[in-house]
Amino acid sequence: MIPASFDYVEADSVDGAIAALTEHGDEAKLMAGGHSLLPLMKFRLANPAVVVDIGRLSGLDQITDGGDHISIGALATHQTVETSALLRTEAPLMAHVAGQVGDPSVRHRGTLGGSLAHGDPASDLPAAFLAMGGSVIAKGPNGEREIGSTDLFTGFLETALADDEMMTEIRVPKAAGAGWSFQKFNRRAQDWAIVGVAAVNNGSARVSLINMGPSPMLSEAVQNALAGGASAEDAAAVASDGTSPPTDLNGDAEYRSHLARVLTARALAEAGV
Ligand code: FAD
């Protein structure tokens, strides 16, 4: 499949990228690794008139200690996140999940910022980010703002980022010593998840679900059950409550609901809940 024609702009700075977004409005799309945007364009599901390439901007792939959190540049690739010693110690779920995305070629091109900005409910890293909690930094023509993890995902492939904003940084709280688990159910290694569950147990539990609704989501049903004193087993039994899983060739909604309950039980056990 060949995408519709578009103009190509290579940004030479963050400000240059934002200026291009401001000039072209919703006609423009940022491209980082291109591993989600280009497939959409080839299927003609996205038809930006202008593609603003931020993939070669330097300095936005650093992973640093921010005190109470780890700061990850939006252009850090999945491979960089996977192999970061800092993340493996302080936020091991993020590093582990990055290593479960696609295959090595995808992990060397795709970026954390791109995965979060894409907002795909079938993606792995938004689930890890939601389970960790934290925030992203968005920069636009009027400066920077911080968007909390629970406010970022607003609908199917939609986020709270404005058309003229670029995500520059992801902040995840330090969670060394916390229990965690990532359960990705797929038919073949390197496939997308049919259903997935990420859990972090850091005093209280955060549990997120992959492919169980129109956007990346926390399971409020499970979290509320645990907060109310339910056992892990009883909490897992409500994992499909409040969800609207899709039906497709990999499974119907009922099958996905069953998977969500089974995988949540495994995740809670592994996270030590
Ligand atoms: P791009 O494709 O460049 O951009 C995606 C979207 O985000 C676009 O709308 C773009 O405008 C926007 N964007 C990008 N960067 C920014 C930014 N800094 N600020 C604001 N907006 C931005 N993902 C999984 O989770 N699990 C998998 O198993 C998996 N398997 C895959 C297998 C294949 C064969 C492929 C091609 C992809 C797969 N992916 C998978 C998706 C992959 O992880 C993508 O790399 C990732 O989702 C998007 O990152 P990107 O840098 O390529 O973003």
Coordinates of C-alpha atoms and ligand atoms in Angstrom, one line a residue:
M1 CA 0.0 0.0 0.0
I2 CA 1.3 3.5 -0.9
P3 CA 0.4 6.5 1.3
A4 CA -1.3 9.6 -0.2
S5 CA 1.3 12.3 -1.1
F6 CA 2.4 14.6 1.6
D7 CA 5.0 17.3 2.2
Y8 CA 8.0 16.3 4.3
V9 CA 9.6 18.7 6.8
E10 CA 12.6 17.7 8.8
A11 CA 12.6 19.6 12.1
D12 CA 15.9 20.9 13.3
S13 CA 14.8 21.6 16.9
V14 CA 11.8 21.1 19.2
D15 CA 10.8 24.8 18.6
G16 CA 11.1 24.2 14.8
A17 CA 8.8 21.2 15.1
I18 CA 6.2 23.2 17.1
A19 CA 6.4 26.0 14.7
A20 CA 5.6 23.6 11.8
L21 CA 2.7 22.2 13.8
T22 CA 1.4 25.7 14.6
E23 CA 1.7 26.7 10.9
H24 CA -0.1 23.6 9.5
G25 CA -2.6 22.8 12.4
D26 CA -4.4 19.5 12.1
E27 CA -3.0 19.0 8.6
A28 CA 0.4 18.1 10.1
K29 CA 1.6 15.1 12.0
L30 CA 4.8 14.5 13.9
M31 CA 6.8 11.4 13.0
A32 CA 9.2 9.9 15.5
G33 CA 10.0 6.3 14.7
G34 CA 7.3 6.2 12.0
H35 CA 6.3 2.6 13.1
S36 CA 2.7 3.5 13.9
L37 CA 2.2 6.6 11.7
L38 CA 3.4 5.1 8.5
P39 CA 1.3 1.9 8.6
L40 CA -1.8 4.1 9.3
M41 CA -0.8 6.3 6.3
K42 CA -0.3 3.3 4.1
F43 CA -3.8 2.0 5.0
R44 CA -5.1 5.6 4.3
L45 CA -6.4 5.7 7.8
A46 CA -4.2 8.9 8.3
N47 CA -3.6 11.4 5.6
P48 CA -1.5 14.2 6.9
A49 CA -0.7 16.9 4.3
V50 CA 2.6 17.5 6.2
V51 CA 4.8 15.1 8.0
V52 CA 7.2 16.7 10.5
D53 CA 10.1 14.4 11.1
I54 CA 11.4 14.7 14.7
G55 CA 13.3 11.4 14.6
R56 CA 16.7 12.9 14.2
L57 CA 16.5 15.5 16.9
S58 CA 19.3 15.1 19.4
G59 CA 19.1 15.1 23.1
L60 CA 15.6 13.8 23.4
D61 CA 16.5 10.2 24.0
Q62 CA 18.2 10.6 27.4
I63 CA 17.0 8.7 30.5
T64 CA 18.0 10.5 33.7
D65 CA 17.3 10.5 37.5
G66 CA 14.8 13.3 38.3
G67 CA 14.8 12.8 42.1
D68 CA 11.5 11.2 42.9
H69 CA 11.0 10.1 39.2
I70 CA 12.9 8.9 36.2
S71 CA 12.8 11.3 33.2
I72 CA 12.7 9.6 29.8
G73 CA 13.2 11.7 26.6
A74 CA 10.2 11.2 24.3
L75 CA 12.5 10.0 21.5
A76 CA 14.0 7.2 23.6
T77 CA 13.5 4.0 21.6
H78 CA 12.0 0.9 23.0
Q79 CA 15.5 -0.6 22.9
T80 CA 16.9 2.3 24.9
V81 CA 14.2 1.9 27.5
E82 CA 14.6 -1.8 27.6
T83 CA 18.3 -1.7 28.3
S84 CA 18.4 1.3 30.6
A85 CA 20.2 0.3 33.9
L86 CA 18.4 3.2 35.6
L87 CA 15.0 2.0 34.6
R88 CA 15.8 -1.6 35.3
T89 CA 16.5 -0.6 38.9
E90 CA 14.0 2.1 39.5
A91 CA 11.1 1.3 37.2
P92 CA 11.7 -2.3 36.1
L93 CA 8.2 -2.7 34.6
M94 CA 8.9 0.0 32.0
A95 CA 12.2 -1.7 30.9
H96 CA 10.6 -5.1 30.8
V97 CA 7.6 -4.1 28.8
A98 CA 9.7 -2.2 26.3
G99 CA 11.5 -5.5 25.6
Q100 CA 8.2 -7.2 24.8
V101 CA 7.3 -4.8 22.0
G102 CA 7.3 -6.3 18.5
D103 CA 10.7 -7.5 17.3
P104 CA 14.2 -6.0 17.5
S105 CA 13.8 -3.8 14.4
V106 CA 10.6 -2.3 15.8
R107 CA 12.3 -1.7 19.2
H108 CA 15.2 0.0 17.5
R109 CA 13.0 2.5 15.7
G110 CA 9.8 3.0 17.7
T111 CA 9.9 5.5 20.5
L112 CA 8.3 5.7 23.9
G113 CA 6.9 9.1 23.1
G114 CA 5.4 7.8 19.8
S115 CA 3.8 4.9 21.5
L116 CA 2.2 7.0 24.2
A117 CA 1.1 9.8 21.7
H118 CA -0.4 7.2 19.4
G119 CA -2.7 6.0 22.2
D120 CA -3.4 2.6 20.8
P121 CA -5.4 0.4 23.2
A122 CA -3.5 -2.7 21.9
S123 CA -0.1 -1.2 22.7
D124 CA 2.1 -2.4 25.5
L125 CA 3.8 0.7 26.8
P126 CA 0.7 2.8 27.5
A127 CA -0.4 0.0 29.8
A128 CA 3.0 0.1 31.6
F129 CA 2.9 3.8 31.9
L130 CA -0.7 3.8 33.3
A131 CA 0.3 1.1 35.8
M132 CA 3.4 3.1 36.9
G133 CA 1.5 6.4 37.1
G134 CA 3.5 9.6 36.3
S135 CA 3.1 12.2 33.6
V136 CA 4.3 13.5 30.3
I137 CA 5.6 17.0 29.4
A138 CA 4.0 18.6 26.4
K139 CA 5.5 21.6 24.7
G140 CA 3.5 23.9 22.5
P141 CA 3.7 27.5 21.2
N142 CA 2.7 28.9 24.7
G143 CA 5.2 26.8 26.7
E144 CA 5.2 23.5 28.6
R145 CA 2.5 21.7 30.5
E146 CA 2.4 18.5 32.5
I147 CA -0.3 15.9 31.7
G148 CA -0.9 13.1 34.2
S149 CA -1.0 9.5 33.1
T150 CA -4.7 9.2 33.8
D151 CA -5.6 12.3 31.7
L152 CA -3.5 11.4 28.7
F153 CA -5.6 8.8 26.9
T154 CA -8.9 10.3 25.8
G155 CA -10.3 7.9 23.1
F156 CA -9.4 5.5 20.3
L157 CA -6.0 6.8 19.0
E158 CA -6.7 10.1 20.8
T159 CA -4.8 11.8 23.5
A160 CA -4.9 15.1 25.5
L161 CA -2.0 16.4 23.3
A162 CA -3.2 19.4 21.2
D163 CA -2.4 19.5 17.5
D164 CA 0.3 22.0 18.1
E165 CA 2.0 20.2 21.0
M166 CA 4.9 17.9 21.1
M167 CA 5.6 15.4 23.9
T168 CA 9.2 16.0 25.0
E169 CA 9.5 13.9 28.2
I170 CA 7.9 11.1 30.1
R171 CA 8.2 11.0 33.9
V172 CA 7.6 7.7 35.8
P173 CA 7.8 7.6 39.6
K174 CA 10.6 5.6 41.1
A175 CA 9.4 2.2 42.2
A176 CA 12.4 0.2 43.2
G177 CA 11.3 -2.7 45.3
A178 CA 7.6 -2.5 44.3
G179 CA 6.0 -5.7 43.1
W180 CA 5.1 -5.7 39.4
S181 CA 3.9 -8.0 36.6
F182 CA 3.3 -7.9 32.9
Q183 CA 1.1 -10.5 31.3
K184 CA 1.0 -10.3 27.5
F185 CA -1.2 -13.0 25.9
N186 CA -0.4 -13.5 22.2
R187 CA -0.5 -16.5 19.9
R188 CA 3.0 -16.1 18.6
A189 CA 6.1 -14.5 20.1
Q190 CA 6.5 -10.9 18.8
D191 CA 2.8 -10.5 18.1
W192 CA 0.6 -7.8 19.5
A193 CA -1.3 -8.7 22.7
I194 CA -4.7 -10.2 22.3
V195 CA -5.2 -9.1 25.9
G196 CA -2.5 -7.8 28.3
V197 CA -2.4 -6.8 31.9
A198 CA 0.2 -4.6 33.7
A199 CA 0.3 -4.4 37.5
V200 CA 2.3 -2.4 40.1
N201 CA 2.0 -3.1 43.8
N202 CA 3.6 -0.2 45.7
G203 CA 1.5 0.0 48.8
S204 CA -1.6 0.2 46.7
A205 CA -2.1 -1.6 43.4
R206 CA -2.4 -0.1 40.0
V207 CA -3.7 -2.5 37.2
S208 CA -4.0 -1.6 33.5
L209 CA -5.5 -3.5 30.7
I210 CA -4.5 -3.9 27.0
N211 CA -7.1 -4.3 24.3
M212 CA -10.1 -4.2 26.6
G213 CA -11.6 -0.9 25.4
P214 CA -11.2 2.0 23.0
S215 CA -8.2 3.4 24.8
P216 CA -5.4 2.3 27.1
M217 CA -7.1 1.9 30.5
L218 CA -6.7 1.3 34.2
S219 CA -9.0 -1.3 35.7
E220 CA -10.9 0.8 38.2
A221 CA -13.0 -2.2 39.1
V222 CA -9.9 -4.2 40.2
Q223 CA -8.3 -1.3 42.0
N224 CA -11.5 -0.4 43.8
A225 CA -12.0 -4.0 44.9
L226 CA -8.5 -4.3 46.3
A227 CA -8.8 -0.9 48.0
G228 CA -12.0 -2.2 49.6
G229 CA -10.3 -5.2 51.1
A230 CA -11.1 -7.8 48.5
S231 CA -8.7 -10.7 48.0
A232 CA -6.6 -10.8 44.9
E233 CA -8.7 -13.7 43.6
D234 CA -12.0 -11.8 44.1
A235 CA -10.5 -8.6 42.6
A236 CA -9.3 -10.4 39.5
A237 CA -12.9 -11.8 39.0
V238 CA -14.1 -8.3 38.3
A239 CA -11.3 -7.4 35.8
S240 CA -13.7 -7.3 32.9
D241 CA -16.2 -5.0 34.6
G242 CA -16.4 -1.6 33.0
T243 CA -14.6 -2.8 29.8
S244 CA -15.7 -3.0 26.2
P245 CA -13.3 -5.3 24.5
P246 CA -13.3 -5.6 20.7
T247 CA -14.3 -8.7 18.7
D248 CA -11.9 -9.6 15.9
L249 CA -10.2 -12.6 14.3
N250 CA -8.1 -13.2 17.4
G251 CA -11.0 -13.5 19.7
D252 CA -14.4 -12.2 20.6
A253 CA -15.4 -9.9 23.5
E254 CA -16.3 -12.8 25.8
Y255 CA -13.0 -14.6 25.2
R256 CA -11.1 -11.3 25.9
S257 CA -13.1 -10.8 29.1
H258 CA -12.2 -14.3 30.3
L259 CA -8.5 -13.6 29.4
A260 CA -8.6 -10.3 31.4
R261 CA -9.8 -12.1 34.5
V262 CA -7.2 -14.9 34.2
L263 CA -4.3 -12.6 33.3
T264 CA -5.2 -10.2 36.1
A265 CA -5.2 -13.1 38.6
R266 CA -1.7 -14.1 37.4
A267 CA -0.5 -10.4 37.5
L268 CA -1.7 -9.8 41.0
A269 CA -0.1 -13.0 42.2
E270 CA 3.2 -12.2 40.5
A271 CA 3.1 -8.6 41.8
G272 CA 2.7 -9.9 45.4
V273 CA -0.8 -8.5 46.0
Ligands
FAD1 P1 5.3 7.3 15.1 O1 4.8 6.2 14.3 O2 6.4 8.2 14.6 O3 4.1 8.2 15.6 C1 2.9 7.6 16.2 C2 2.0 8.8 16.5 O4 2.5 9.5 17.6 C3 1.8 9.8 15.4 O5 0.4 10.3 15.5 C4 2.7 10.9 15.7 O6 2.3 12.1 15.2 C5 2.7 10.9 17.2 N1 4.0 11.3 17.9 C6 5.2 10.6 17.8 N2 6.1 11.2 18.6 C7 5.4 12.2 19.2 C8 5.8 13.2 20.1 N3 7.1 13.2 20.6 N4 4.9 14.2 20.5 C9 3.7 14.1 20.1 N5 3.2 13.2 19.2 C10 4.1 12.3 18.7 N6 3.6 -1.8 19.7 C11 3.4 -2.5 20.9 O7 3.0 -1.8 21.9 N7 3.5 -3.8 20.9 C12 3.8 -4.6 19.9 O8 3.9 -5.8 20.0 C13 4.1 -3.9 18.7 N8 4.4 -4.6 17.6 C14 4.7 -3.9 16.4 C15 5.0 -4.6 15.3 C16 5.3 -3.9 14.1 C17 5.7 -4.7 12.9 C18 5.2 -2.5 14.0 C19 5.5 -1.8 12.7 C20 4.9 -1.8 15.1 C21 4.6 -2.5 16.3 N9 4.3 -1.8 17.5 C22 4.0 -2.4 18.6 C23 4.2 -0.3 17.5 C24 5.5 0.3 17.8 O9 5.7 0.2 19.2 C25 5.6 1.8 17.5 O10 6.9 2.1 17.3 C26 5.1 2.8 18.5 O11 3.7 2.5 18.8 C27 5.0 4.2 17.9 O12 6.3 4.8 18.1 P2 6.9 5.6 16.9 O13 8.1 6.4 17.4 O14 7.2 4.7 15.8 O15 5.8 6.7 16.5

